[in-house]
């Protein structure tokens, strides 16, 4: 349920109303805009007398929010959320260019790629240390040592880092990681989401292989319900009957999510297509569709990559993509 307050409501009046609502065992989420203030009521609102609430002097309107996601809902928070990582911002016109290898493989590899993508305009470095692989015999990532190397690359370039967590038992290793990624395969690992909600770290939440956008927003809600509102949603392609691409990139997700939610939305054209040749056109399309950022896999030697070489751009290819994305952003601004 949301209550829109009248312009001119004083802080004291609002505090009084909020404490009355809290007495009904509701959580109250306050969203202050330039003109209106919106109170988002979370919890069992069935006992709230909607007519009584509407009749209060300071209340303009009261509406029930029918969607099951509340804190992630744009009705609760009309303005775009901006996720801040040091001096990098994502959302509401701030664009994240996230680039780096699928997996951290060695110090030379991650430093070389980090330097190259930074020079081409990336503002966040990616690299997997814990890898969710379909086969247990495939490279599983460098784990803690991989995170150490990402921190070296962060030191060398100043780029904030994003890397995937698979199990909450490893959370301590992420203390200096800037953004924790929840991969597609863990999008509905609700215990993991709840624990990440108790941290203060920004979370990059990828859409599951076969999940609806409402399910993605419900997963964001799990994190937010524990107090962490710093979430970046990521469209990375979904399973369809099509086999020409690794997944099917659902670009309409960008607009649908922007309409439903205030959270920033980035697009990963690498996992969506599985083919390096398809990454540039889909990166351009995602930018034109209004994405708040891109996540692109880049490897200094894709032919020898331990994971996802076929979809990895070379630093040279990424340089061209990054510059063209910048030009598209200028055109659509
Ligand atoms: C990744 O980003 O490295 C990854 C495994 O992606 P996804 O979870 O989207 O498959
Ligand atoms: Mn990958």
Short mmCIF file of C-alpha atoms and ligand atoms in Angstrom, two decimals:
data_model
loop_
_atom_site.label_atom_id
_atom_site.label_comp_id
_atom_site.label_asym_id
_atom_site.label_seq_id
_atom_site.Cartn_x
_atom_site.Cartn_y
_atom_site.Cartn_z
CA UNK A 1 0.00 0.00 0.00
CA UNK A 2 1.23 3.53 -0.68
CA UNK A 3 0.11 6.80 0.85
CA UNK A 4 0.94 9.98 -1.05
CA UNK A 5 1.26 12.94 1.32
CA UNK A 6 0.05 16.44 0.50
CA UNK A 7 2.57 19.13 -0.35
CA UNK A 8 3.36 21.15 2.75
CA UNK A 9 3.08 18.25 5.21
CA UNK A 10 5.44 19.05 8.08
CA UNK A 11 8.08 16.67 9.39
CA UNK A 12 6.25 16.50 12.73
CA UNK A 13 2.97 15.49 11.06
CA UNK A 14 4.76 12.86 9.03
CA UNK A 15 6.62 11.47 12.06
CA UNK A 16 3.30 11.18 13.87
CA UNK A 17 1.69 9.29 10.97
CA UNK A 18 4.71 7.01 10.58
CA UNK A 19 4.72 6.07 14.24
CA UNK A 20 0.97 5.33 14.11
CA UNK A 21 1.55 3.03 11.11
CA UNK A 22 4.50 1.34 12.80
CA UNK A 23 2.25 0.57 15.75
CA UNK A 24 0.24 -1.56 13.34
CA UNK A 25 3.37 -3.67 12.80
CA UNK A 26 4.07 -2.16 9.40
CA UNK A 27 7.42 -1.14 8.00
CA UNK A 28 7.28 2.31 6.47
CA UNK A 29 9.46 3.16 3.52
CA UNK A 30 9.70 6.93 2.97
CA UNK A 31 10.41 8.29 -0.50
CA UNK A 32 10.85 12.06 -0.54
CA UNK A 33 10.58 13.72 -3.92
CA UNK A 34 10.89 17.39 -4.83
CA UNK A 35 7.14 17.90 -4.47
CA UNK A 36 5.53 14.79 -3.04
CA UNK A 37 6.45 12.37 -0.30
CA UNK A 38 5.33 8.78 -0.65
CA UNK A 39 5.02 6.37 2.25
CA UNK A 40 5.34 2.74 1.24
CA UNK A 41 3.67 0.44 3.76
CA UNK A 42 5.15 -3.03 3.95
CA UNK A 43 3.72 -5.95 5.85
CA UNK A 44 0.17 -7.11 6.51
CA UNK A 45 -1.80 -4.07 5.33
CA UNK A 46 -5.13 -5.91 5.44
CA UNK A 47 -5.86 -4.39 8.85
CA UNK A 48 -5.23 -0.81 7.69
CA UNK A 49 -8.47 1.16 7.44
CA UNK A 50 -7.91 2.68 4.02
CA UNK A 51 -10.81 5.16 4.40
CA UNK A 52 -9.49 6.40 7.71
CA UNK A 53 -6.04 6.88 6.21
CA UNK A 54 -7.49 8.73 3.20
CA UNK A 55 -9.49 11.02 5.46
CA UNK A 56 -6.38 12.40 7.20
CA UNK A 57 -5.63 16.05 6.34
CA UNK A 58 -2.06 15.41 5.24
CA UNK A 59 -2.93 12.47 2.95
CA UNK A 60 -3.51 13.10 -0.76
CA UNK A 61 -4.22 9.52 -1.93
CA UNK A 62 -3.89 5.93 -0.77
CA UNK A 63 -3.51 3.00 -3.16
CA UNK A 64 -3.06 -0.70 -2.72
CA UNK A 65 -0.03 -2.01 -4.64
CA UNK A 66 -1.13 -5.20 -6.30
CA UNK A 67 2.32 -6.43 -7.36
CA UNK A 68 3.97 -8.79 -4.86
CA UNK A 69 7.24 -6.83 -5.01
CA UNK A 70 6.97 -3.74 -2.87
CA UNK A 71 10.37 -2.19 -2.12
CA UNK A 72 11.60 -2.86 -5.67
CA UNK A 73 8.40 -1.28 -7.04
CA UNK A 74 8.53 2.07 -8.77
CA UNK A 75 5.22 2.96 -7.10
CA UNK A 76 7.03 2.89 -3.74
CA UNK A 77 10.01 4.84 -5.02
CA UNK A 78 9.20 6.84 -8.15
CA UNK A 79 12.72 8.18 -8.71
CA UNK A 80 15.45 5.99 -10.21
CA UNK A 81 17.79 4.42 -7.69
CA UNK A 82 21.42 5.31 -8.26
CA UNK A 83 23.83 2.63 -7.05
CA UNK A 84 27.09 4.20 -5.88
CA UNK A 85 30.45 2.45 -5.79
CA UNK A 86 33.08 5.01 -4.75
CA UNK A 87 32.87 7.62 -7.47
CA UNK A 88 31.18 5.29 -9.98
CA UNK A 89 27.41 5.63 -10.20
CA UNK A 90 24.89 3.43 -11.97
CA UNK A 91 21.34 4.41 -12.90
CA UNK A 92 19.37 7.54 -13.77
CA UNK A 93 21.69 8.50 -16.62
CA UNK A 94 24.90 7.14 -15.06
CA UNK A 95 26.23 4.29 -17.18
CA UNK A 96 28.23 1.26 -16.04
CA UNK A 97 30.65 -0.22 -18.56
CA UNK A 98 31.61 -3.47 -16.84
CA UNK A 99 34.27 -5.48 -18.65
CA UNK A 100 36.78 -8.23 -17.99
CA UNK A 101 37.33 -11.93 -18.41
CA UNK A 102 34.81 -14.61 -17.64
CA UNK A 103 37.30 -16.05 -15.14
CA UNK A 104 40.42 -14.80 -13.45
CA UNK A 105 43.18 -17.11 -14.71
CA UNK A 106 46.50 -15.54 -13.67
CA UNK A 107 48.00 -12.28 -12.46
CA UNK A 108 49.31 -11.38 -15.94
CA UNK A 109 45.95 -12.09 -17.55
CA UNK A 110 43.78 -10.05 -15.17
CA UNK A 111 46.19 -7.11 -14.97
CA UNK A 112 46.60 -6.97 -18.74
CA UNK A 113 42.84 -7.13 -19.37
CA UNK A 114 42.09 -4.65 -16.56
CA UNK A 115 44.55 -2.08 -17.95
CA UNK A 116 43.21 -2.52 -21.47
CA UNK A 117 39.51 -2.21 -20.62
CA UNK A 118 40.18 0.79 -18.42
CA UNK A 119 42.02 2.52 -21.25
CA UNK A 120 38.98 1.82 -23.47
CA UNK A 121 36.53 3.42 -21.06
CA UNK A 122 35.36 0.60 -18.75
CA UNK A 123 34.55 1.90 -15.26
CA UNK A 124 34.12 -1.48 -13.50
CA UNK A 125 36.23 -4.65 -13.81
CA UNK A 126 34.58 -8.06 -13.84
CA UNK A 127 36.21 -11.46 -13.33
CA UNK A 128 34.90 -14.76 -11.99
CA UNK A 129 36.74 -16.41 -9.11
CA UNK A 130 34.02 -18.90 -8.14
CA UNK A 131 32.64 -20.33 -11.38
CA UNK A 132 29.29 -22.11 -11.67
CA UNK A 133 30.14 -24.58 -14.44
CA UNK A 134 27.73 -27.04 -16.03
CA UNK A 135 30.38 -29.78 -15.80
CA UNK A 136 32.11 -30.64 -12.53
CA UNK A 137 35.21 -31.46 -14.61
CA UNK A 138 35.46 -27.97 -16.12
CA UNK A 139 37.65 -25.21 -14.59
CA UNK A 140 35.93 -24.16 -11.37
CA UNK A 141 37.74 -20.86 -10.91
CA UNK A 142 40.71 -19.75 -8.79
CA UNK A 143 38.39 -19.12 -5.82
CA UNK A 144 40.00 -17.05 -3.01
CA UNK A 145 43.24 -16.67 -4.98
CA UNK A 146 41.19 -15.26 -7.86
CA UNK A 147 39.68 -12.61 -5.59
CA UNK A 148 43.19 -11.70 -4.42
CA UNK A 149 44.23 -11.17 -8.05
CA UNK A 150 41.15 -9.04 -8.73
CA UNK A 151 42.16 -6.88 -5.77
CA UNK A 152 45.63 -6.56 -7.32
CA UNK A 153 44.03 -5.44 -10.58
CA UNK A 154 41.88 -2.98 -8.65
CA UNK A 155 45.01 -1.57 -7.04
CA UNK A 156 46.78 -1.31 -10.38
CA UNK A 157 43.91 0.40 -12.23
CA UNK A 158 41.67 1.98 -9.61
CA UNK A 159 38.69 0.14 -11.13
CA UNK A 160 36.06 -1.19 -8.71
CA UNK A 161 35.52 -4.95 -9.07
CA UNK A 162 32.52 -7.25 -9.41
CA UNK A 163 32.72 -11.00 -8.89
CA UNK A 164 30.27 -13.83 -8.29
CA UNK A 165 29.44 -15.48 -4.98
CA UNK A 166 28.14 -19.05 -5.08
CA UNK A 167 27.99 -19.92 -1.41
CA UNK A 168 27.41 -17.65 1.58
CA UNK A 169 30.14 -19.52 3.50
CA UNK A 170 32.69 -17.65 1.35
CA UNK A 171 31.31 -14.16 2.16
CA UNK A 172 34.38 -13.17 4.22
CA UNK A 173 36.49 -13.41 1.07
CA UNK A 174 34.34 -10.65 -0.48
CA UNK A 175 35.14 -8.03 2.19
CA UNK A 176 37.03 -5.78 -0.28
CA UNK A 177 34.95 -6.66 -3.36
CA UNK A 178 32.93 -3.65 -4.53
CA UNK A 179 29.92 -5.41 -6.07
CA UNK A 180 28.85 -8.98 -5.35
CA UNK A 181 27.34 -10.80 -8.32
CA UNK A 182 24.54 -13.34 -7.93
CA UNK A 183 24.67 -15.45 -11.07
CA UNK A 184 21.75 -16.70 -13.12
CA UNK A 185 21.91 -20.12 -11.50
CA UNK A 186 21.55 -18.66 -8.02
CA UNK A 187 18.86 -16.09 -8.72
CA UNK A 188 16.40 -18.06 -6.63
CA UNK A 189 18.79 -19.22 -3.93
CA UNK A 190 16.66 -17.46 -1.35
CA UNK A 191 18.93 -18.16 1.64
CA UNK A 192 21.84 -16.62 -0.25
CA UNK A 193 19.73 -13.58 -1.21
CA UNK A 194 18.60 -13.04 2.40
CA UNK A 195 22.17 -13.15 3.69
CA UNK A 196 23.33 -10.71 1.01
CA UNK A 197 20.47 -8.46 2.05
CA UNK A 198 22.12 -8.15 5.46
CA UNK A 199 25.34 -6.80 3.90
CA UNK A 200 25.92 -3.23 2.78
CA UNK A 201 27.45 -4.31 -0.55
CA UNK A 202 25.91 -3.45 -3.91
CA UNK A 203 24.56 -6.62 -5.53
CA UNK A 204 24.49 -7.38 -9.26
CA UNK A 205 21.53 -9.73 -9.60
CA UNK A 206 21.37 -11.70 -12.85
CA UNK A 207 18.13 -13.00 -14.28
CA UNK A 208 17.78 -16.77 -14.04
CA UNK A 209 17.97 -18.94 -17.14
CA UNK A 210 14.22 -19.49 -17.19
CA UNK A 211 12.81 -16.85 -14.89
CA UNK A 212 10.19 -14.22 -15.49
CA UNK A 213 10.84 -10.56 -14.81
CA UNK A 214 8.44 -10.71 -11.88
CA UNK A 215 10.51 -13.54 -10.40
CA UNK A 216 13.66 -11.44 -10.89
CA UNK A 217 12.02 -8.57 -9.02
CA UNK A 218 10.89 -10.93 -6.25
CA UNK A 219 14.53 -12.00 -5.86
CA UNK A 220 15.53 -8.33 -5.60
CA UNK A 221 12.78 -7.99 -3.00
CA UNK A 222 14.40 -10.77 -0.92
CA UNK A 223 17.61 -8.73 -0.77
CA UNK A 224 15.79 -5.45 -0.10
CA UNK A 225 13.55 -6.93 2.58
CA UNK A 226 16.70 -7.50 4.67
CA UNK A 227 17.78 -3.87 4.31
CA UNK A 228 20.06 -3.74 1.27
CA UNK A 229 18.66 -1.49 -1.46
CA UNK A 230 21.81 -1.27 -3.58
CA UNK A 231 20.81 -3.65 -6.37
CA UNK A 232 21.63 -3.68 -10.07
CA UNK A 233 19.43 -5.94 -12.19
CA UNK A 234 21.02 -7.78 -15.11
CA UNK A 235 19.37 -9.20 -18.23
CA UNK A 236 21.64 -11.93 -19.60
CA UNK A 237 19.38 -13.87 -21.95
CA UNK A 238 16.86 -16.60 -21.26
CA UNK A 239 16.24 -20.15 -22.45
CA UNK A 240 14.00 -20.42 -25.49
CA UNK A 241 13.60 -22.96 -28.30
CA UNK A 242 16.22 -21.05 -30.34
CA UNK A 243 19.59 -22.79 -30.65
CA UNK A 244 21.45 -20.32 -32.90
CA UNK A 245 22.47 -18.35 -29.82
CA UNK A 246 23.45 -19.56 -26.34
CA UNK A 247 20.38 -17.81 -24.89
CA UNK A 248 17.81 -15.38 -26.28
CA UNK A 249 18.45 -11.77 -25.32
CA UNK A 250 15.22 -10.28 -24.00
CA UNK A 251 15.81 -6.60 -24.69
CA UNK A 252 12.27 -5.62 -23.83
CA UNK A 253 13.27 -6.54 -20.26
CA UNK A 254 15.07 -3.20 -20.04
CA UNK A 255 11.89 -1.18 -20.57
CA UNK A 256 9.65 -3.55 -18.65
CA UNK A 257 11.97 -3.43 -15.63
CA UNK A 258 12.35 0.35 -15.85
CA UNK A 259 8.58 0.69 -15.83
CA UNK A 260 8.05 -1.70 -12.92
CA UNK A 261 11.05 -0.82 -10.81
CA UNK A 262 13.38 2.02 -9.85
CA UNK A 263 16.47 -0.23 -9.83
CA UNK A 264 19.14 0.17 -12.54
CA UNK A 265 19.20 -2.43 -15.32
CA UNK A 266 22.34 -3.59 -17.12
CA UNK A 267 22.58 -5.98 -20.07
CA UNK A 268 25.12 -8.77 -20.56
CA UNK A 269 25.31 -9.46 -24.31
CA UNK A 270 28.14 -12.00 -23.83
CA UNK A 271 26.19 -14.67 -21.96
CA UNK A 272 23.04 -13.75 -23.88
CA UNK A 273 24.54 -14.64 -27.27
CA UNK A 274 27.52 -16.90 -26.57
CA UNK A 275 29.25 -15.60 -29.69
CA UNK A 276 31.79 -12.79 -29.86
CA UNK A 277 30.52 -11.66 -33.27
CA UNK A 278 27.03 -11.03 -31.81
CA UNK A 279 28.23 -9.10 -28.76
CA UNK A 280 28.82 -5.72 -30.48
CA UNK A 281 25.40 -5.44 -32.19
CA UNK A 282 23.56 -6.54 -29.04
CA UNK A 283 25.64 -4.14 -26.92
CA UNK A 284 24.57 -1.30 -29.24
CA UNK A 285 20.94 -2.40 -29.19
CA UNK A 286 20.92 -2.62 -25.38
CA UNK A 287 22.42 0.86 -25.12
CA UNK A 288 19.83 2.26 -27.51
CA UNK A 289 17.09 0.49 -25.51
CA UNK A 290 18.08 2.54 -22.47
CA UNK A 291 20.14 0.09 -20.42
CA UNK A 292 21.98 1.63 -17.48
CA UNK A 293 25.09 -0.33 -18.36
CA UNK A 294 26.65 -3.30 -20.09
CA UNK A 295 28.62 -6.28 -18.85
CA UNK A 296 30.99 -7.57 -21.52
CA UNK A 297 33.49 -10.43 -21.37
CA UNK A 298 36.97 -9.49 -22.60
CA UNK A 299 39.99 -11.79 -22.75
CA UNK A 300 43.56 -11.07 -23.87
CA UNK A 301 43.65 -14.42 -25.67
CA UNK A 302 40.09 -15.72 -26.22
CA UNK A 303 41.26 -18.88 -28.04
CA UNK A 304 43.02 -20.03 -24.86
CA UNK A 305 40.44 -18.85 -22.31
CA UNK A 306 39.61 -21.38 -19.58
CA UNK A 307 35.95 -20.38 -19.78
CA UNK A 308 33.67 -18.69 -22.35
CA UNK A 309 36.39 -17.92 -24.93
CA UNK A 310 33.89 -18.10 -27.81
CA UNK A 311 31.94 -15.14 -26.49
CA UNK A 312 34.92 -13.08 -25.31
CA UNK A 313 36.03 -9.96 -27.15
CA UNK A 314 39.69 -9.10 -27.54
CA UNK A 315 40.75 -5.81 -25.91
CA UNK A 316 40.95 -4.32 -29.40
CA UNK A 317 37.38 -5.36 -30.24
CA UNK A 318 36.18 -4.05 -26.88
CA UNK A 319 37.81 -0.69 -27.58
CA UNK A 320 35.68 -0.25 -30.69
CA UNK A 321 32.50 -1.38 -28.88
CA UNK A 322 33.12 0.95 -25.97
CA UNK A 323 33.60 3.98 -28.22
CA UNK A 324 30.54 3.21 -30.33
CA UNK A 325 28.44 2.71 -27.19
CA UNK A 326 29.59 6.13 -26.04
CA UNK A 327 28.47 7.64 -29.36
CA UNK A 328 25.06 5.95 -29.12
CA UNK A 329 24.62 7.31 -25.60
CA UNK A 330 25.32 10.82 -26.86
CA UNK A 331 22.70 10.41 -29.59
CA UNK A 332 19.95 9.12 -27.28
CA UNK A 333 20.73 11.44 -24.34
C1 LIG B 1 29.15 -14.83 -15.37
O1 LIG B 1 28.80 -13.64 -15.45
O2 LIG B 1 30.32 -15.19 -15.28
C2 LIG B 1 28.11 -15.88 -15.41
C3 LIG B 1 28.37 -17.12 -15.00
O3 LIG B 1 26.94 -15.45 -15.90
P1 LIG B 1 25.46 -16.07 -15.78
O4 LIG B 1 25.23 -16.29 -14.32
O5 LIG B 1 24.62 -15.00 -16.38
O6 LIG B 1 25.45 -17.33 -16.58
MN1 LIG B 2 31.20 -16.29 -18.58
#
